[in-house]
PDB file of C-alpha atoms in Angstrom:
ATOM      1  CA  ALA A   1      12.894   5.167 -11.636  1.00 58.00           C
ATOM      2  CA  GLN A   2       9.493   6.755  -9.366  1.00 63.00           C
ATOM      3  CA  ARG A   3      11.344   7.088  -5.125  1.00 77.00           C
ATOM      4  CA  VAL A   4       9.788   7.994  -2.492  1.00 86.00           C
ATOM      5  CA  THR A   5      11.497   9.232   0.250  1.00 91.00           C
ATOM      6  CA  GLN A   6      10.202   8.935   4.475  1.00 94.00           C
ATOM      7  CA  PRO A   7      13.563   9.920   6.138  1.00 93.00           C
ATOM      8  CA  GLU A   8      11.848   9.028   9.601  1.00 94.00           C
ATOM      9  CA  LYS A   9      11.296   6.013  10.400  1.00 93.00           C
ATOM     10  CA  LEU A  10       9.581   7.235  13.805  1.00 96.00           C
ATOM     11  CA  LEU A  11       8.049  10.105  15.326  1.00 96.00           C
ATOM     12  CA  SER A  12       7.391  10.402  18.453  1.00 96.00           C
ATOM     13  CA  VAL A  13       5.866  12.993  20.033  1.00 96.00           C
ATOM     14  CA  PHE A  14       3.605  14.128  23.308  1.00 96.00           C
ATOM     15  CA  LYS A  15       0.029  14.378  22.764  1.00 96.00           C
ATOM     16  CA  GLY A  16      -1.738  18.188  22.085  1.00 96.00           C
ATOM     17  CA  ALA A  17       2.142  18.735  19.857  1.00 97.00           C
ATOM     18  CA  PRO A  18       1.877  19.245  16.530  1.00 96.00           C
ATOM     19  CA  VAL A  19       3.294  16.742  13.772  1.00 96.00           C
ATOM     20  CA  GLU A  20       5.100  16.498  10.456  1.00 96.00           C
ATOM     21  CA  LEU A  21       5.551  13.495   8.876  1.00 97.00           C
ATOM     22  CA  LYS A  22       7.750  13.900   5.967  1.00 96.00           C
ATOM     23  CA  CYS A  23       7.696  12.931   2.271  1.00 94.00           C
ATOM     24  CA  ASN A  24       9.642  13.373  -0.658  1.00 92.00           C
ATOM     25  CA  TYR A  25       9.165  12.162  -3.852  1.00 86.00           C
ATOM     26  CA  SER A  26      10.905  12.015  -7.392  1.00 80.00           C
ATOM     27  CA  TYR A  27       9.493  13.901 -10.156  1.00 61.00           C
ATOM     28  CA  SER A  28       8.448  12.630 -13.309  1.00 60.00           C
ATOM     29  CA  GLY A  29       5.039  14.150 -14.792  1.00 58.00           C
ATOM     30  CA  SER A  30       2.554  15.334 -11.851  1.00 62.00           C
ATOM     31  CA  PRO A  31       2.480  12.127  -9.680  1.00 69.00           C
ATOM     32  CA  GLU A  32      -1.014  12.349  -7.760  1.00 77.00           C
ATOM     33  CA  LEU A  33      -0.160  11.706  -3.665  1.00 84.00           C
ATOM     34  CA  PHE A  34      -2.042  10.016  -0.751  1.00 88.00           C
ATOM     35  CA  TRP A  35      -0.973   9.238   3.309  1.00 92.00           C
ATOM     36  CA  TYR A  36      -1.858   5.955   3.564  1.00 93.00           C
ATOM     37  CA  VAL A  37      -2.197   4.875   7.246  1.00 94.00           C
ATOM     38  CA  GLN A  38      -2.413   1.490   9.550  1.00 92.00           C
ATOM     39  CA  TYR A  39      -3.433   1.123  12.527  1.00 93.00           C
ATOM     40  CA  SER A  40      -1.821  -1.340  14.259  1.00 91.00           C
ATOM     41  CA  ARG A  41      -3.532  -4.808  14.207  1.00 86.00           C
ATOM     42  CA  GLN A  42      -5.580  -3.117  11.146  1.00 88.00           C
ATOM     43  CA  ARG A  43      -5.275  -2.885   7.377  1.00 87.00           C
ATOM     44  CA  LEU A  44      -3.737  -0.743   5.425  1.00 89.00           C
ATOM     45  CA  GLN A  45      -6.314   2.129   3.984  1.00 88.00           C
ATOM     46  CA  LEU A  46      -6.509   5.943   2.804  1.00 86.00           C
ATOM     47  CA  LEU A  47      -5.957   8.819   5.352  1.00 90.00           C
ATOM     48  CA  LEU A  48      -6.449  12.052   2.241  1.00 87.00           C
ATOM     49  CA  ARG A  49      -5.469  12.276  -0.865  1.00 80.00           C
ATOM     50  CA  HIS A  50      -4.315  15.714  -2.807  1.00 76.00           C
ATOM     51  CA  ILE A  51      -6.327  16.058  -5.432  1.00 68.00           C
ATOM     52  CA  SER A  52      -9.488  16.288  -2.871  1.00 69.00           C
ATOM     53  CA  ARG A  53      -7.539  18.609  -0.693  1.00 68.00           C
ATOM     54  CA  GLU A  54      -9.523  17.138   2.238  1.00 72.00           C
ATOM     55  CA  SER A  55      -8.720  17.191   5.783  1.00 74.00           C
ATOM     56  CA  ILE A  56      -9.332  14.004   7.491  1.00 81.00           C
ATOM     57  CA  LYS A  57      -9.199  13.026  11.386  1.00 89.00           C
ATOM     58  CA  GLY A  58      -7.432  16.886  11.738  1.00 89.00           C
ATOM     59  CA  PHE A  59      -4.373  15.672   9.489  1.00 93.00           C
ATOM     60  CA  THR A  60      -3.866  18.013   6.286  1.00 91.00           C
ATOM     61  CA  ALA A  61      -0.854  17.645   3.680  1.00 90.00           C
ATOM     62  CA  ASP A  62      -0.279  20.186   0.747  1.00 84.00           C
ATOM     63  CA  LEU A  63       1.823  19.176  -2.178  1.00 82.00           C
ATOM     64  CA  ASN A  64       5.128  21.734  -2.900  1.00 84.00           C
ATOM     65  CA  LYS A  65       5.849  21.132  -6.605  1.00 78.00           C
ATOM     66  CA  GLY A  66       8.572  22.906  -6.230  1.00 82.00           C
ATOM     67  CA  GLU A  67      10.903  20.901  -3.298  1.00 82.00           C
ATOM     68  CA  THR A  68       8.649  17.376  -4.261  1.00 86.00           C
ATOM     69  CA  SER A  69       7.528  17.543  -0.992  1.00 89.00           C
ATOM     70  CA  PHE A  70       4.226  16.157   0.492  1.00 90.00           C
ATOM     71  CA  HIS A  71       4.693  16.468   4.122  1.00 94.00           C
ATOM     72  CA  LEU A  72       1.707  15.357   6.328  1.00 95.00           C
ATOM     73  CA  LYS A  73       0.900  17.182   9.375  1.00 94.00           C
ATOM     74  CA  LYS A  74      -1.612  18.188  12.359  1.00 95.00           C
ATOM     75  CA  PRO A  75      -1.544  20.883  14.698  1.00 95.00           C
ATOM     76  CA  PHE A  76      -2.322  18.324  18.156  1.00 96.00           C
ATOM     77  CA  ALA A  77      -1.345  14.980  17.802  1.00 96.00           C
ATOM     78  CA  GLN A  78      -3.590  12.330  20.030  1.00 97.00           C
ATOM     79  CA  GLU A  79      -3.159   8.961  21.441  1.00 96.00           C
ATOM     80  CA  GLU A  80      -5.262   7.513  18.776  1.00 96.00           C
ATOM     81  CA  ASP A  81      -2.930   9.379  15.967  1.00 97.00           C
ATOM     82  CA  SER A  82      -0.522   6.639  16.523  1.00 97.00           C
ATOM     83  CA  ALA A  83       0.089   4.234  13.941  1.00 97.00           C
ATOM     84  CA  MET A  84       1.856   3.587  10.552  1.00 96.00           C
ATOM     85  CA  TYR A  85       1.894   6.717   7.968  1.00 96.00           C
ATOM     86  CA  TYR A  86       3.073   5.823   4.108  1.00 95.00           C
ATOM     87  CA  CYS A  87       3.183   7.989   1.500  1.00 93.00           C
ATOM     88  CA  ALA A  88       2.367   6.686  -1.705  1.00 89.00           C
ATOM     89  CA  PRO A  89       2.664   8.499  -4.857  1.00 81.00           C
ATOM     90  CA  TYR A  90       0.739   7.655  -7.997  1.00 74.00           C
ATOM     91  CA  TYR A  91       2.630   8.014 -11.267  1.00 63.00           C
ATOM     92  CA  GLY A  92      -0.818   7.233 -13.353  1.00 57.00           C
ATOM     93  CA  CYS A  93      -1.520   6.158 -17.629  1.00 52.00           C
ATOM     94  CA  SER A  94      -0.218  10.182 -18.394  1.00 45.00           C
ATOM     95  CA  GLY A  95       3.112   9.667 -16.633  1.00 41.00           C
ATOM     96  CA  GLY A  96       3.353   6.304 -17.903  1.00 44.00           C
ATOM     97  CA  TYR A  97       3.108   4.306 -15.086  1.00 47.00           C
ATOM     98  CA  ASN A  98       0.132   2.963 -13.124  1.00 60.00           C
ATOM     99  CA  LYS A  99       0.986   2.223 -10.432  1.00 70.00           C
ATOM    100  CA  LEU A 100       0.688   3.331  -6.045  1.00 78.00           C
ATOM    101  CA  ILE A 101       4.202   2.905  -4.871  1.00 81.00           C
ATOM    102  CA  PHE A 102       5.110   3.638  -1.197  1.00 88.00           C
ATOM    103  CA  GLY A 103       7.664   4.926   1.026  1.00 89.00           C
ATOM    104  CA  ALA A 104       9.466   3.133   3.722  1.00 91.00           C
ATOM    105  CA  GLY A 105       6.743   4.162   6.437  1.00 94.00           C
ATOM    106  CA  THR A 106       6.869   6.584   9.270  1.00 96.00           C
ATOM    107  CA  ARG A 107       5.942   4.990  12.398  1.00 96.00           C
ATOM    108  CA  LEU A 108       3.846   7.923  14.837  1.00 97.00           C
ATOM    109  CA  ALA A 109       4.189   6.795  18.155  1.00 97.00           C
ATOM    110  CA  VAL A 110       2.082   9.959  20.373  1.00 97.00           C
ATOM    111  CA  HIS A 111       2.618   9.386  24.027  1.00 96.00           C
ATOM    112  CA  PRO A 112       0.042  10.299  27.098  1.00 94.00           C
TER     113      PRO A 112
ATOM    114  CA  SER B   1     -15.513   1.599  -1.664  1.00 68.00           C
ATOM    115  CA  ALA B   2     -15.136  -2.026  -2.789  1.00 80.00           C
ATOM    116  CA  VAL B   3     -15.331  -4.861  -0.434  1.00 88.00           C
ATOM    117  CA  ILE B   4     -12.490  -7.530  -0.614  1.00 92.00           C
ATOM    118  CA  SER B   5     -11.801 -10.426   0.372  1.00 93.00           C
ATOM    119  CA  GLN B   6      -8.965 -11.890   1.043  1.00 94.00           C
ATOM    120  CA  LYS B   7      -8.340 -16.061   2.327  1.00 91.00           C
ATOM    121  CA  PRO B   8      -6.465 -17.262   4.376  1.00 90.00           C
ATOM    122  CA  SER B   9      -6.248 -14.523   6.064  1.00 91.00           C
ATOM    123  CA  ARG B  10      -3.091 -16.237   7.320  1.00 91.00           C
ATOM    124  CA  ASP B  11      -1.583 -20.293   6.667  1.00 90.00           C
ATOM    125  CA  ILE B  12       2.327 -22.114   7.954  1.00 88.00           C
ATOM    126  CA  CYS B  13       3.764 -23.453   5.502  1.00 90.00           C
ATOM    127  CA  GLN B  14       6.616 -25.837   4.537  1.00 87.00           C
ATOM    128  CA  ARG B  15       9.651 -24.794   2.548  1.00 89.00           C
ATOM    129  CA  GLY B  16       9.101 -26.394  -1.112  1.00 88.00           C
ATOM    130  CA  THR B  17       5.300 -26.356  -0.971  1.00 88.00           C
ATOM    131  CA  SER B  18       3.085 -23.834  -2.750  1.00 89.00           C
ATOM    132  CA  LEU B  19      -0.223 -21.216  -1.729  1.00 90.00           C
ATOM    133  CA  THR B  20      -2.506 -19.650  -3.624  1.00 90.00           C
ATOM    134  CA  ILE B  21      -4.245 -16.720  -2.249  1.00 92.00           C
ATOM    135  CA  GLN B  22      -7.614 -15.349  -3.730  1.00 92.00           C
ATOM    136  CA  CYS B  23      -8.649 -12.057  -3.724  1.00 94.00           C
ATOM    137  CA  GLN B  24     -12.702 -11.411  -4.530  1.00 95.00           C
ATOM    138  CA  VAL B  25     -14.109  -8.050  -4.866  1.00 94.00           C
ATOM    139  CA  ASP B  26     -17.732  -7.463  -4.282  1.00 92.00           C
ATOM    140  CA  SER B  27     -17.889  -5.672  -8.062  1.00 89.00           C
ATOM    141  CA  GLN B  28     -16.098  -5.077 -10.598  1.00 88.00           C
ATOM    142  CA  VAL B  29     -12.486  -2.877 -10.762  1.00 86.00           C
ATOM    143  CA  THR B  30     -10.604  -1.891 -14.003  1.00 79.00           C
ATOM    144  CA  MET B  31      -7.197  -2.812 -12.003  1.00 82.00           C
ATOM    145  CA  MET B  32      -6.120  -5.307  -9.234  1.00 90.00           C
ATOM    146  CA  PHE B  33      -2.438  -5.261  -7.918  1.00 93.00           C
ATOM    147  CA  TRP B  34      -0.620  -7.491  -5.529  1.00 96.00           C
ATOM    148  CA  TYR B  35       1.666  -6.438  -2.822  1.00 96.00           C
ATOM    149  CA  ARG B  36       3.805  -8.152  -0.459  1.00 96.00           C
ATOM    150  CA  GLN B  37       4.609  -6.360   2.898  1.00 93.00           C
ATOM    151  CA  GLN B  38       7.598  -7.937   4.537  1.00 90.00           C
ATOM    152  CA  PRO B  39       8.100  -7.919   8.430  1.00 85.00           C
ATOM    153  CA  GLY B  40       9.345  -4.465   9.300  1.00 83.00           C
ATOM    154  CA  GLN B  41       9.021  -3.416   5.984  1.00 87.00           C
ATOM    155  CA  SER B  42       6.904  -1.384   4.131  1.00 90.00           C
ATOM    156  CA  LEU B  43       4.786  -2.234   0.710  1.00 93.00           C
ATOM    157  CA  THR B  44       7.046  -3.619  -2.904  1.00 94.00           C
ATOM    158  CA  LEU B  45       4.477  -4.432  -5.614  1.00 93.00           C
ATOM    159  CA  ILE B  46       5.073  -7.491  -6.592  1.00 96.00           C
ATOM    160  CA  ALA B  47       2.884  -7.057 -10.311  1.00 94.00           C
ATOM    161  CA  THR B  48      -0.621  -6.276 -11.373  1.00 91.00           C
ATOM    162  CA  ALA B  49      -3.008  -8.823 -12.512  1.00 92.00           C
ATOM    163  CA  ASN B  50      -4.436  -8.247 -16.168  1.00 84.00           C
ATOM    164  CA  GLN B  51      -7.835  -9.587 -16.724  1.00 84.00           C
ATOM    165  CA  GLY B  52      -7.674 -11.901 -20.107  1.00 81.00           C
ATOM    166  CA  SER B  53      -3.910 -11.378 -20.393  1.00 82.00           C
ATOM    167  CA  GLU B  54      -0.809 -12.565 -18.521  1.00 86.00           C
ATOM    168  CA  ALA B  55      -0.056 -10.214 -14.971  1.00 91.00           C
ATOM    169  CA  THR B  56       2.699  -7.489 -15.376  1.00 90.00           C
ATOM    170  CA  TYR B  57       5.576  -8.169 -13.251  1.00 93.00           C
ATOM    171  CA  GLU B  58       8.094  -5.842 -11.162  1.00 91.00           C
ATOM    172  CA  SER B  59      12.193  -6.207 -10.920  1.00 90.00           C
ATOM    173  CA  GLY B  60      12.801  -8.899  -9.113  1.00 93.00           C
ATOM    174  CA  PHE B  61       9.745 -10.995  -9.207  1.00 96.00           C
ATOM    175  CA  VAL B  62       8.879 -13.483 -11.360  1.00 95.00           C
ATOM    176  CA  ILE B  63       6.387 -15.390 -13.112  1.00 94.00           C
ATOM    177  CA  ASP B  64       7.263 -19.060 -12.751  1.00 94.00           C
ATOM    178  CA  LYS B  65       7.348 -18.190  -8.792  1.00 95.00           C
ATOM    179  CA  PHE B  66       4.374 -15.902  -8.517  1.00 96.00           C
ATOM    180  CA  PRO B  67       1.951 -17.493 -11.050  1.00 94.00           C
ATOM    181  CA  ILE B  68      -1.492 -15.281 -11.540  1.00 94.00           C
ATOM    182  CA  SER B  69      -4.454 -15.490 -12.653  1.00 91.00           C
ATOM    183  CA  ARG B  70      -7.220 -13.057 -13.228  1.00 91.00           C
ATOM    184  CA  PRO B  71     -10.459 -14.838 -15.208  1.00 89.00           C
ATOM    185  CA  ASN B  72     -12.451 -11.841 -14.519  1.00 90.00           C
ATOM    186  CA  LEU B  73     -13.137  -8.353 -13.218  1.00 90.00           C
ATOM    187  CA  THR B  74     -14.041  -9.765  -9.715  1.00 93.00           C
ATOM    188  CA  PHE B  75     -11.443 -12.830  -8.839  1.00 93.00           C
ATOM    189  CA  SER B  76      -7.912 -13.270  -8.638  1.00 94.00           C
ATOM    190  CA  THR B  77      -5.494 -15.523  -7.336  1.00 93.00           C
ATOM    191  CA  LEU B  78      -1.447 -15.255  -6.326  1.00 94.00           C
ATOM    192  CA  THR B  79       0.748 -18.014  -5.521  1.00 93.00           C
ATOM    193  CA  VAL B  80       3.883 -18.434  -4.039  1.00 92.00           C
ATOM    194  CA  SER B  81       5.831 -21.725  -5.307  1.00 92.00           C
ATOM    195  CA  ASN B  82       8.435 -23.140  -4.068  1.00 91.00           C
ATOM    196  CA  MET B  83       8.378 -21.536  -1.000  1.00 92.00           C
ATOM    197  CA  SER B  84      11.515 -21.149   0.943  1.00 94.00           C
ATOM    198  CA  PRO B  85      11.688 -18.746   4.493  1.00 94.00           C
ATOM    199  CA  GLU B  86      12.318 -15.872   3.208  1.00 94.00           C
ATOM    200  CA  ASP B  87       8.726 -15.526   1.199  1.00 95.00           C
ATOM    201  CA  SER B  88       7.667 -15.386   4.518  1.00 95.00           C
ATOM    202  CA  SER B  89       5.273 -12.338   4.418  1.00 96.00           C
ATOM    203  CA  ILE B  90       2.182 -10.745   4.873  1.00 96.00           C
ATOM    204  CA  TYR B  91       0.570 -10.928   1.116  1.00 97.00           C
ATOM    205  CA  LEU B  92      -2.250  -8.466  -0.300  1.00 96.00           C
ATOM    206  CA  CYS B  93      -4.547  -7.776  -3.379  1.00 96.00           C
ATOM    207  CA  SER B  94      -5.437  -3.814  -3.804  1.00 93.00           C
ATOM    208  CA  VAL B  95      -8.395  -2.796  -6.456  1.00 90.00           C
ATOM    209  CA  VAL B  96      -8.825   0.899  -7.703  1.00 81.00           C
ATOM    210  CA  PRO B  97     -12.877   0.389  -7.873  1.00 70.00           C
ATOM    211  CA  ARG B  98     -13.571   2.368 -11.317  1.00 65.00           C
ATOM    212  CA  GLN B  99     -11.264   4.321 -14.450  1.00 58.00           C
ATOM    213  CA  GLY B 100     -10.264   7.347 -13.380  1.00 56.00           C
ATOM    214  CA  SER B 101     -10.233   6.226  -9.621  1.00 58.00           C
ATOM    215  CA  TYR B 102      -7.673   7.459  -7.556  1.00 60.00           C
ATOM    216  CA  GLY B 103      -8.755   5.532  -4.051  1.00 68.00           C
ATOM    217  CA  TYR B 104      -6.789   2.313  -4.020  1.00 81.00           C
ATOM    218  CA  THR B 105      -8.656  -0.094  -1.824  1.00 87.00           C
ATOM    219  CA  PHE B 106      -6.797  -3.231  -0.051  1.00 91.00           C
ATOM    220  CA  GLY B 107      -6.994  -6.259   1.556  1.00 91.00           C
ATOM    221  CA  SER B 108      -6.706  -7.445   5.177  1.00 92.00           C
ATOM    222  CA  GLY B 109      -4.277  -9.315   3.452  1.00 94.00           C
ATOM    223  CA  THR B 110      -2.728 -13.147   3.999  1.00 95.00           C
ATOM    224  CA  ARG B 111      -0.154 -13.734   6.722  1.00 94.00           C
ATOM    225  CA  LEU B 112       2.530 -16.795   5.170  1.00 94.00           C
ATOM    226  CA  THR B 113       4.842 -18.133   7.385  1.00 93.00           C
ATOM    227  CA  VAL B 114       7.106 -20.639   6.182  1.00 92.00           C
ATOM    228  CA  VAL B 115       8.899 -23.051   8.161  1.00 91.00           C
TER     229      VAL B 115
END
């Protein structure tokens, strides 16, 4: 079965501190990987995807195939980054699946 | 990206009744999915809504409990049948806007409380 692990339920940091939200996935073929974010009282929205290698709101994520990890990082956290973050591998048709699987989520709390 | 309208946004229902949730997309989409997010939990995929054929259900979910319709490429419904308090959850519609796209878009969700 495809699995994704986010080991931390809660990550609490002070404003300006670096942030790393961990994500490990089970390997089966070559999944595409996403990070989704849910701010308070807002709908789930796409933060970034590894295929585009983009940086959104200062966040980046590097795919490490050797470690099967896709950790989300930001060098200086802001209070507005406080939200729930979900790592989501997409196992596309080439891997025999076509669905987005969500990790348990990590709540990031950035304190002033 | 596609714009999703999901109705109702919330409801409170008595046990034993059923609720049908609608998902309308402003453009034709290849894939539509239904997720559940129970209190304090992550998202769990219920099923893939297939246009013109029966939905594909994930382990632990069955058609009798969660019948799904998808009459065309822009619309789907999920029914939560014979509800119990354990069905209290947020139900989310999600779509893949077009073939080859990986940017899943989510509806705002339906918050269901079963009393």
